[in-house]
Coordinates of C-alpha atoms and ligand atoms in Angstrom, one line a residue:
X1251 CA -18.7 -9.0 -62.8
X1252 CA -16.0 -9.3 -60.5
X1253 CA -12.7 -10.8 -61.4
X1254 CA -12.5 -10.7 -65.1
X1255 CA -10.2 -7.8 -66.5
X1256 CA -11.7 -8.2 -70.0
X1257 CA -15.4 -7.0 -68.6
X1258 CA -15.0 -3.3 -67.9
X1259 CA -17.6 -1.6 -66.4
X1260 CA -19.5 1.3 -67.6
X1261 CA -19.6 4.6 -65.4
X1262 CA -22.2 3.7 -62.4
X1263 CA -25.5 5.4 -62.6
X1264 CA -28.1 5.7 -60.1
X1265 CA -30.8 3.1 -61.6
X1266 CA -34.4 2.3 -60.8
X1267 CA -33.5 -1.0 -59.5
X1268 CA -35.0 -2.3 -56.0
X1269 CA -34.2 -5.4 -54.2
X1270 CA -36.9 -7.3 -56.6
X1271 CA -35.0 -6.4 -59.6
X1272 CA -31.7 -7.8 -58.1
X1273 CA -33.2 -11.0 -57.7
X1274 CA -30.6 -12.7 -60.1
X1275 CA -27.6 -11.9 -57.7
X1276 CA -29.4 -12.5 -54.2
X1277 CA -30.4 -15.8 -52.9
X1278 CA -33.3 -17.5 -54.5
X1279 CA -35.8 -17.0 -51.7
X1280 CA -35.0 -13.0 -51.2
X1281 CA -38.1 -11.1 -51.5
X1282 CA -39.2 -7.7 -50.6
X1283 CA -41.9 -7.6 -47.8
X1284 CA -43.1 -3.9 -46.2
X1285 CA -39.9 -2.0 -47.7
X1286 CA -37.4 -4.4 -46.1
X1287 CA -35.3 -7.6 -47.8
X1288 CA -36.5 -10.9 -46.5
X1289 CA -34.5 -13.9 -47.1
X1290 CA -35.0 -17.4 -46.3
X1291 CA -38.5 -16.3 -44.8
X1292 CA -36.6 -14.0 -42.4
X1293 CA -36.5 -10.0 -42.1
X1294 CA -32.7 -9.3 -42.8
X1295 CA -33.6 -5.8 -41.0
X1296 CA -34.8 -7.5 -37.7
X1297 CA -32.1 -10.0 -38.2
X1298 CA -29.4 -7.4 -38.4
X1299 CA -30.8 -5.8 -35.2
X1300 CA -31.1 -9.0 -33.4
X1301 CA -27.8 -10.7 -34.2
X1302 CA -25.5 -7.7 -34.9
X1303 CA -23.8 -6.5 -37.9
X1304 CA -21.3 -7.2 -39.8
X1305 CA -23.4 -10.4 -40.4
X1306 CA -23.0 -12.9 -43.1
X1307 CA -26.1 -14.6 -43.9
X1308 CA -26.5 -17.9 -46.1
X1309 CA -29.6 -19.2 -47.4
X1310 CA -29.7 -22.6 -46.8
X1311 CA -32.3 -23.3 -49.6
X1312 CA -30.2 -21.8 -52.4
X1313 CA -26.9 -24.0 -51.2
X1314 CA -29.1 -27.2 -51.5
X1315 CA -30.8 -26.0 -55.0
X1316 CA -27.5 -25.6 -56.1
X1317 CA -25.7 -28.8 -55.3
X1318 CA -29.1 -30.3 -56.6
X1319 CA -28.6 -28.6 -59.7
X1320 CA -25.1 -29.9 -60.3
X1321 CA -26.0 -33.6 -59.4
X1322 CA -29.1 -33.2 -61.8
X1323 CA -27.2 -31.8 -64.9
X1324 CA -24.1 -34.1 -64.6
X1325 CA -25.8 -37.3 -63.8
X1326 CA -28.4 -36.3 -66.5
X1327 CA -25.7 -37.2 -69.3
X1328 CA -23.9 -39.9 -67.1
X1329 CA -24.9 -41.7 -64.0
X1330 CA -21.5 -42.0 -62.5
X1331 CA -20.7 -38.4 -61.7
X1332 CA -19.3 -37.2 -58.2
X1333 CA -20.2 -33.7 -57.1
X1334 CA -17.1 -32.8 -55.1
X1335 CA -17.6 -29.5 -53.1
X1336 CA -14.5 -27.2 -53.2
X1337 CA -14.6 -26.3 -49.3
X1338 CA -12.3 -23.4 -49.7
X1339 CA -14.9 -21.0 -51.1
X1340 CA -17.0 -21.3 -47.7
X1341 CA -16.7 -23.7 -44.9
X1342 CA -18.6 -24.2 -41.3
X1343 CA -19.6 -27.6 -39.6
X1344 CA -23.2 -26.6 -40.8
X1345 CA -22.0 -26.4 -44.4
X1346 CA -20.4 -29.9 -44.3
X1347 CA -23.3 -31.3 -43.1
X1348 CA -25.4 -30.0 -45.8
X1349 CA -22.7 -31.5 -48.0
X1350 CA -23.1 -34.9 -46.7
X1351 CA -27.4 -34.5 -46.9
X1352 CA -27.1 -33.8 -50.2
X1353 CA -24.8 -36.8 -50.9
X1354 CA -21.9 -34.9 -52.3
X1355 CA -18.4 -35.1 -51.8
X1356 CA -16.1 -32.7 -50.4
X1357 CA -12.7 -30.9 -51.6
X1358 CA -10.1 -30.4 -48.4
X1359 CA -7.1 -28.0 -49.8
X1360 CA -5.6 -28.0 -46.1
X1361 CA -5.5 -30.2 -43.3
X1362 CA -7.7 -27.4 -41.5
X1363 CA -10.2 -28.1 -43.9
X1364 CA -9.9 -32.0 -43.4
X1365 CA -10.5 -31.3 -39.8
X1366 CA -13.7 -29.5 -40.5
X1367 CA -15.0 -33.0 -42.4
X1368 CA -14.0 -34.7 -39.7
X1369 CA -15.5 -32.9 -36.6
X1370 CA -18.5 -32.7 -38.4
X1371 CA -18.6 -36.4 -39.1
X1372 CA -18.5 -36.3 -42.8
X1373 CA -18.0 -40.1 -44.5
X1374 CA -14.0 -39.9 -45.1
X1375 CA -14.3 -41.8 -48.1
X1376 CA -16.0 -39.0 -49.8
X1377 CA -13.2 -36.6 -49.0
X1378 CA -10.8 -35.4 -51.6
X1379 CA -7.5 -33.7 -50.7
X1380 CA -5.5 -31.2 -52.9
X1381 CA -2.8 -28.9 -52.9
X1382 CA 0.4 -28.3 -54.4
X1383 CA 2.3 -28.3 -51.2
X1384 CA 0.7 -31.0 -48.5
X1385 CA 3.0 -30.7 -45.4
X1386 CA 4.0 -34.3 -44.1
X1387 CA 1.9 -34.0 -41.5
X1388 CA -1.4 -32.9 -43.5
X1389 CA -0.5 -36.3 -45.8
X1390 CA 0.0 -38.6 -42.3
X1391 CA -3.6 -36.8 -41.3
X1392 CA -5.1 -37.7 -44.8
X1393 CA -3.7 -41.2 -44.5
X1394 CA -4.6 -41.6 -41.1
X1395 CA -8.4 -40.9 -41.7
X1396 CA -8.6 -42.9 -44.9
X1397 CA -9.5 -40.3 -47.2
X1398 CA -10.9 -41.4 -50.3
X1399 CA -8.4 -39.5 -52.6
X1400 CA -5.6 -37.4 -52.9
X1401 CA -4.5 -35.1 -55.8
X1402 CA -1.0 -35.4 -56.3
X1403 CA 0.5 -32.0 -57.3
X1404 CA 4.4 -33.1 -57.4
X1405 CA 6.9 -36.0 -57.3
X1406 CA 7.9 -35.1 -53.6
X1407 CA 4.6 -35.9 -52.3
X1408 CA 3.7 -38.8 -54.7
X1409 CA 7.1 -40.6 -53.2
X1410 CA 6.0 -39.5 -49.6
X1411 CA 2.4 -41.0 -49.9
X1412 CA 3.8 -44.2 -51.1
X1413 CA 6.1 -44.6 -48.2
X1414 CA 3.6 -43.3 -45.4
X1415 CA 1.2 -45.9 -47.3
X1416 CA 3.4 -48.6 -47.0
X1417 CA 4.3 -47.8 -43.5
X1418 CA 1.0 -48.2 -42.6
X1419 CA -0.1 -51.3 -44.6
X1420 CA -2.6 -49.0 -46.9
X1421 CA -3.4 -48.4 -50.6
X1422 CA -4.2 -44.5 -51.3
X1423 CA -6.3 -43.8 -54.0
X1424 CA -4.4 -41.0 -55.9
X1425 CA -5.6 -38.8 -58.6
X1426 CA -2.6 -36.9 -61.1
X1427 CA -3.1 -33.5 -61.2
X1428 CA -2.4 -32.3 -64.8
X1429 CA -1.9 -28.9 -66.2
X1430 CA -3.8 -28.9 -69.5
X1431 CA -2.0 -25.7 -70.9
X1432 CA -5.7 -24.2 -71.4
X1433 CA -5.5 -20.0 -70.4
X1434 CA -8.9 -19.6 -69.0
X1435 CA -11.1 -16.6 -69.5
X1436 CA -10.4 -15.4 -66.0
X1437 CA -8.1 -13.3 -63.8
X1438 CA -4.6 -14.0 -63.7
X1439 CA -4.1 -14.7 -60.0
X1440 CA -7.1 -17.4 -60.3
X1441 CA -6.1 -18.9 -63.5
X1442 CA -4.4 -22.1 -62.6
X1443 CA -4.7 -24.4 -65.9
X1444 CA -1.9 -22.6 -68.0
X1445 CA 1.7 -24.2 -68.4
X1446 CA 3.4 -21.6 -66.5
X1447 CA 1.9 -23.0 -63.1
X1448 CA 2.7 -23.8 -59.8
X1449 CA 0.0 -26.5 -59.9
X1450 CA 0.2 -29.9 -61.5
X1451 CA 2.2 -31.9 -64.1
X1452 CA 2.5 -30.2 -67.3
X1453 CA 2.1 -32.3 -70.5
X1454 CA 4.4 -31.0 -73.0
X1455 CA 7.5 -31.9 -70.9
X1456 CA 6.5 -35.2 -70.2
X1457 CA 6.0 -34.4 -66.9
X1458 CA 2.6 -35.7 -66.3
X1459 CA 3.3 -39.1 -68.0
X1460 CA 6.4 -39.6 -65.8
X1461 CA 3.9 -38.9 -62.9
X1462 CA 1.7 -41.5 -64.0
X1463 CA 4.3 -44.1 -64.7
X1464 CA 5.7 -43.5 -61.1
X1465 CA 2.2 -43.5 -59.6
X1466 CA 1.3 -46.8 -61.4
X1467 CA 4.8 -48.4 -60.3
X1468 CA 4.8 -47.2 -56.8
X1469 CA 3.6 -49.3 -53.9
X1470 CA 1.1 -48.1 -51.7
X1471 CA -0.4 -45.8 -54.4
X1472 CA -3.2 -46.9 -56.4
X1473 CA -3.5 -44.5 -59.4
X1474 CA -7.3 -43.8 -59.9
X1475 CA -7.2 -41.2 -62.6
X1476 CA -6.4 -37.5 -63.4
X1477 CA -7.4 -34.1 -62.1
X1478 CA -7.5 -30.8 -63.5
X1479 CA -8.8 -27.2 -62.9
X1480 CA -8.3 -24.5 -65.3
X1481 CA -9.3 -21.6 -62.8
X1482 CA -12.3 -19.6 -61.3
X1483 CA -14.7 -17.3 -62.3
X1484 CA -14.9 -18.5 -65.7
X1485 CA -17.9 -17.7 -68.0
X1486 CA -17.0 -19.4 -71.5
X1487 CA -17.6 -23.0 -71.4
X1488 CA -15.4 -23.6 -74.4
X1489 CA -12.1 -23.3 -72.2
X1490 CA -13.5 -26.8 -70.3
X1491 CA -14.6 -28.2 -73.7
X1492 CA -10.8 -27.5 -74.8
X1493 CA -9.1 -28.7 -71.6
X1494 CA -11.0 -31.8 -71.8
X1495 CA -10.1 -32.7 -75.3
X1496 CA -6.2 -32.3 -74.0
X1497 CA -7.3 -34.7 -70.9
X1498 CA -9.0 -37.2 -73.0
X1499 CA -6.1 -37.1 -75.7
X1500 CA -3.9 -37.5 -72.5
X1501 CA -5.9 -40.8 -71.4
X1502 CA -5.5 -42.4 -74.7
X1503 CA -1.3 -41.7 -74.1
X1504 CA -1.5 -43.3 -71.0
X1505 CA -3.4 -46.3 -72.3
X1506 CA -1.1 -46.7 -75.4
X1507 CA 2.1 -46.3 -73.3
X1508 CA 1.2 -48.1 -70.3
X1509 CA -1.9 -50.3 -70.7
X1510 CA -3.5 -48.5 -67.8
X1511 CA -6.9 -47.3 -67.7
X1512 CA -8.0 -43.9 -66.4
X1513 CA -10.7 -44.8 -64.2
X1514 CA -11.7 -41.4 -62.8
X1515 CA -11.5 -37.9 -64.6
X1516 CA -11.9 -35.0 -62.4
X1517 CA -12.5 -31.6 -64.1
X1518 CA -12.3 -28.9 -61.3
X1519 CA -14.3 -26.2 -60.5
X1520 CA -14.4 -22.6 -61.9
X1521 CA -18.1 -22.0 -63.2
X1522 CA -18.7 -18.3 -63.0
X1523 CA -21.6 -16.3 -61.0
X1524 CA -23.4 -13.3 -61.3
X1525 CA -22.1 -11.0 -59.3
X1526 CA -23.5 -7.6 -61.0
X1527 CA -26.8 -7.5 -62.9
X1528 CA -25.0 -7.4 -66.4
X1529 CA -22.8 -10.9 -65.6
X1530 CA -24.2 -13.4 -67.7
X1531 CA -22.2 -16.7 -66.6
X1532 CA -23.2 -20.1 -68.0
X1533 CA -25.8 -22.3 -66.3
X1534 CA -25.3 -25.5 -64.4
X1535 CA -27.2 -27.1 -66.9
X1536 CA -24.9 -26.2 -69.6
X1537 CA -21.7 -27.1 -67.9
X1538 CA -22.9 -30.5 -67.1
X1539 CA -23.7 -30.8 -70.7
X1540 CA -20.3 -29.6 -72.2
X1541 CA -18.4 -31.4 -69.5
X1542 CA -20.1 -35.0 -69.6
X1543 CA -20.8 -34.9 -73.1
X1544 CA -17.4 -33.6 -74.0
X1545 CA -15.8 -36.3 -71.9
X1546 CA -17.9 -39.0 -73.5
X1547 CA -17.6 -37.5 -76.9
X1548 CA -13.9 -37.5 -76.6
X1549 CA -13.7 -40.9 -75.3
X1550 CA -15.6 -42.4 -78.1
X1551 CA -13.2 -40.5 -80.6
X1552 CA -10.2 -42.5 -79.1
X1553 CA -11.8 -45.4 -78.5
X1554 CA -11.8 -45.2 -74.5
X1555 CA -13.9 -46.4 -72.2
X1556 CA -16.0 -43.3 -70.3
X1557 CA -14.5 -42.9 -66.7
X1558 CA -16.3 -42.2 -63.7
X1559 CA -16.3 -38.3 -63.5
X1560 CA -16.0 -35.4 -60.8
X1561 CA -16.7 -31.7 -60.8
X1562 CA -15.5 -29.5 -58.0
X1563 CA -17.5 -26.5 -57.7
X1564 CA -17.4 -23.9 -55.0
X1565 CA -18.3 -20.7 -55.9
X1566 CA -21.3 -21.5 -57.9
X1567 CA -22.7 -23.3 -54.8
X1568 CA -22.4 -20.7 -52.2
X1569 CA -21.9 -17.3 -53.9
X1570 CA -25.2 -16.3 -54.5
X1571 CA -26.5 -18.1 -51.6
X1572 CA -24.7 -15.5 -49.2
X1573 CA -25.1 -11.4 -48.3
X1574 CA -23.3 -9.8 -45.8
X1575 CA -25.2 -7.2 -44.0
X1576 CA -23.6 -4.0 -42.6
X1577 CA -24.9 -1.1 -40.4
X1578 CA -23.9 2.5 -42.2
X1579 CA -21.9 4.3 -39.4
X1580 CA -20.8 7.5 -41.0
X1581 CA -21.7 8.9 -44.4
X1582 CA -19.0 11.3 -45.9
X1583 CA -19.9 13.7 -49.0
X1584 CA -17.1 15.2 -50.7
X1585 CA -18.5 17.7 -53.1
X1586 CA -18.2 17.1 -56.7
X1587 CA -16.0 13.8 -56.1
X1588 CA -17.8 11.2 -54.2
X1589 CA -19.8 10.0 -51.3
X1590 CA -18.2 7.5 -49.1
X1591 CA -20.7 5.3 -46.9
X1592 CA -18.7 3.7 -44.1
X1593 CA -19.8 0.2 -42.7
X1594 CA -18.8 -1.6 -39.8
X1595 CA -16.8 -4.4 -41.9
X1596 CA -14.8 -4.0 -44.8
X1597 CA -11.7 -5.8 -46.0
X1598 CA -11.5 -8.1 -43.0
X1599 CA -14.6 -9.6 -44.2
X1600 CA -14.4 -9.4 -47.8
X1601 CA -11.0 -8.7 -49.3
X1602 CA -12.3 -9.6 -52.8
X1603 CA -12.5 -5.8 -54.0
X1604 CA -9.6 -4.9 -53.1
X1605 CA -7.5 -8.0 -54.2
X1606 CA -9.3 -8.7 -57.7
X1607 CA -11.3 -5.2 -58.1
X1608 CA -14.3 -7.5 -57.7
X1609 CA -17.7 -5.8 -57.9
X1610 CA -20.7 -6.1 -55.8
X1611 CA -24.7 -5.1 -56.0
X1612 CA -25.8 -3.4 -52.8
X1613 CA -29.1 -2.2 -51.3
X1614 CA -30.4 -0.7 -48.5
X1615 CA -32.2 -3.7 -46.8
X1616 CA -34.6 -1.3 -44.9
X1617 CA -35.3 0.5 -48.1
X1618 CA -35.7 -2.7 -50.3
X1619 CA -38.8 -1.2 -52.2
X1620 CA -37.2 2.1 -53.4
X1621 CA -35.1 2.9 -56.4
X1622 CA -31.1 2.8 -56.0
X1623 CA -31.2 6.8 -56.5
X1624 CA -27.9 7.7 -55.7
X1625 CA -24.2 6.3 -56.7
X1626 CA -22.0 5.9 -53.2
X1627 CA -18.6 4.4 -52.6
X1628 CA -19.3 1.8 -49.7
X1629 CA -16.2 2.1 -47.5
X1630 CA -14.8 -0.2 -44.6
X1631 CA -13.5 0.8 -41.2
X1632 CA -10.2 -0.4 -41.8
X1633 CA -7.4 2.2 -41.9
X1634 CA -6.3 2.5 -45.7
X1635 CA -8.0 3.9 -48.7
X1636 CA -7.8 0.5 -50.4
X1637 CA -10.4 -0.5 -47.7
X1638 CA -13.6 -0.2 -50.1
X1639 CA -16.4 -2.9 -50.3
X1640 CA -18.4 -1.6 -53.3
X1641 CA -17.1 1.2 -55.4
X1642 CA -19.4 3.5 -57.3
X1643 CA -22.5 1.2 -55.7
X1644 CA -26.2 2.5 -57.0
X1645 CA -28.0 2.5 -53.8
X1646 CA -31.3 3.7 -51.9
X1647 CA -30.2 7.4 -50.1
X1648 CA -28.5 6.1 -47.3
X1649 CA -28.7 7.5 -43.8
X1650 CA -26.8 6.5 -40.8
X1651 CA -28.3 3.7 -38.9
X1652 CA -29.3 1.9 -42.2
X1653 CA -28.7 -1.7 -43.1
X1654 CA -26.6 -2.1 -46.2
X1655 CA -26.9 -5.6 -47.8
X1656 CA -23.9 -6.3 -50.1
X1657 CA -25.2 -9.2 -52.2
X1658 CA -23.2 -12.3 -53.7
X1659 CA -20.5 -12.4 -50.8
X1660 CA -21.5 -16.3 -50.1
X1661 CA -18.1 -17.5 -51.3
X1662 CA -14.5 -16.5 -50.6
X1663 CA -15.4 -13.9 -48.3
X1664 CA -15.8 -15.6 -45.2
X1665 CA -12.8 -17.9 -46.2
X1666 CA -10.6 -15.3 -46.6
X1667 CA -11.5 -13.0 -43.8
X1668 CA -8.8 -11.8 -41.3
X1669 CA -8.3 -10.0 -38.3
X1670 CA -6.9 -7.0 -39.8
X1671 CA -6.8 -4.2 -37.3
X1672 CA -7.8 -6.8 -34.7
X1673 CA -11.3 -6.6 -35.8
X1674 CA -13.4 -9.7 -35.0
X1675 CA -15.0 -11.5 -37.5
X1676 CA -18.7 -11.2 -38.2
X1677 CA -20.6 -14.4 -37.5
X1678 CA -22.4 -16.5 -40.0
X1679 CA -26.1 -17.3 -39.8
X1680 CA -28.1 -20.0 -41.9
X1681 CA -31.6 -19.0 -42.7
X1682 CA -34.2 -21.4 -43.5
X1683 CA -38.3 -21.5 -43.8
X1684 CA -38.7 -18.4 -41.8
X1685 CA -36.2 -19.0 -39.0
X1686 CA -32.5 -18.5 -38.5
X1687 CA -29.4 -20.1 -36.8
X1688 CA -26.0 -19.5 -35.7
X1689 CA -23.6 -21.3 -37.5
X1690 CA -20.4 -19.2 -36.5
X1691 CA -20.9 -17.0 -33.8
X1692 CA -19.3 -13.6 -34.1
X1693 CA -15.8 -13.5 -32.7
X1694 CA -15.0 -11.9 -29.7
X1695 CA -11.9 -10.0 -28.3
X1696 CA -10.9 -12.9 -26.2
X1697 CA -11.0 -14.9 -29.5
X1698 CA -8.7 -12.5 -30.9
X1699 CA -6.3 -13.1 -28.1
X1700 CA -6.9 -16.9 -27.5
X1701 CA -3.8 -17.7 -29.4
X1702 CA -1.4 -15.2 -28.0
X1703 CA 0.6 -16.4 -24.7
X1704 CA 1.2 -12.9 -23.8
Ligands
LIG2184 N1 -10.9 -27.2 -57.4 C1 -9.5 -26.7 -57.2 C2 -8.4 -27.5 -57.2 C3 -9.4 -25.4 -57.1 O1 -8.3 -24.9 -56.7 C4 -10.3 -24.5 -56.8 C5 -10.3 -23.3 -56.3 C6 -11.7 -25.3 -56.8 C7 -12.1 -26.8 -57.4 C8 -13.0 -24.3 -56.7 O2 -13.1 -23.3 -58.0 P1 -14.4 -22.5 -57.9 O3 -15.7 -23.5 -58.6 O4 -15.1 -21.8 -56.7 O5 -14.5 -21.4 -59.0 N2 -10.1 -16.7 -54.2 C9 -10.6 -16.5 -55.3 C10 -11.0 -18.0 -56.0 C11 -9.7 -19.0 -55.7 C12 -9.9 -20.1 -56.5 C13 -9.0 -21.3 -56.0 N3 -9.4 -22.7 -56.5 C14 -11.6 -15.3 -55.3 O6 -12.1 -14.8 -54.7 O7 -12.5 -15.4 -56.6

C-alpha cells in the first residue's frame, strides 16, 4: 500500500502475475487481448501510440460504478445520505459532469475547484466548500454563486461569512468542522482528525462548542450541522466508528446546551484503496454500514433524531479508475545493484512516490500476458534521484519503446501534478465502451509560458 508506514513491504521479487492477475488494482474494464492491456474496450498500446505519452487514462465505467456503490451502500441503511465527491482527488470538467449525472454532490477545496463546478454548469446547491484558509475572495465567490454549504474551519471566516451574507441579504448554510481527536491509521501527512491539527475546531478545549454557539447567534448564517474528516487512505473502519461516537456525543451536548438540532452530520472521506496486490482496504459496502449504522445507533443511544448524513469520498472513487501510460526511453542496468527503466514522465505527473513513499503496481501494456519476470525501478525524467515512479517493480522484461502502465494513479496524481523542469503535463483521456476522448489535452510549451509576461 501507499502511504501507510505501518505496512512495510517485503523485498520485491519477480512474480508470475500478468495483467489479468492485476485486475484488483486496475479499472474494472481491464482485460488482456492479444497480449495487450485493454481498458474500457480500448487497446492501451494503440492509444499510447495515437495520443502520445505520458498519458492519464480514466475508465468512466469504474468511476460511475464507485459513485453508485457509495450511493447504494449508504442509502441502503438510511435514505438521506449525500455522496459528496472530493474534487481534490481528480477534477476536470468531464469529471464534474459525471458527478452531476450520477446525482452526487461536489466538494470543492478552493475557488479554483468551485470555478470548475460553475464552468461545467454543476447545480450549485449541491456544492460544498471547505478549506482551512478560504480567502475573502473565495468566500465572496461562494456566496455570490450561492453554494449549498460552507464548511467553517475557524472563527475569522465564520464572522466573515456572516458579514458577507448580511451584506448580500442572504443566509448561508454552514457546517462546523470538528476535530474529533481520533488518530487514524494512516500516514502523518494526511492524518487530519487528531487534536493537533490545522483543521477544524477541537472538542476538548471547548472551541467546537464555541463555534456552534457563535454560528447559532450570528446573522446571515444558518447552522446546519457538523463536519469531520479524519484522514485519507484509511483501512481500519474502527477509526470512523470511534470518531462517529465522539461526534454524536457532541451533537447531544449541543442539544443539551443550546437546544439546537444538528440537521446534518458529514463524516468526510478517507476510505483506503488497493494500490498493491497485498493491500486489503475495506469495501464501500462495509464503510456504508459502519458509518450509517454507527450514526443511527449512537443517535438512538443519546435519544437524538437521526440527522441527514454526508460522506466525502475522493480517492476511492477515482484511484483504481485511472492508469498512467508511459513510453520506455532508456534502460540502465547497474550490475549487482538495480536496473532503472526511464519513462517519459515522473514526479511531475506522480509526486506520490517521492512524497509519501507510495507504491504502485506496474506492467508492460504491450506484454500484458507475460509474467513479470524481472524487478526494476521505474524512474522519471526529472533531474533528481528521488524522481522514481515505482521502486522495485516486478515487470515484464522491458525494452525501449515499450508502453509501461502504472496502475491506480487516478487519484492525487493529476491533481498534484506540476511543471517541474518545465515538463508539460500529460493529457487525460476518458475511455468508455470501446472509444476514447480527450478530457484535458496535453499541455504545450505555449501553455507553459501563457502566464509569463516576458
Ligand atoms: N474531505 C476532506 C475535508 C478532505 O480533506 C479530503 C482529503 C477528502 C474529503 C477526501 O479524502 P479521500 O476520500 O480522498 O481520502 N494528497 C494525499 C491525500 C490528501 C487528502 C486530503 N484531503 C495523497 O495523495 O495521498
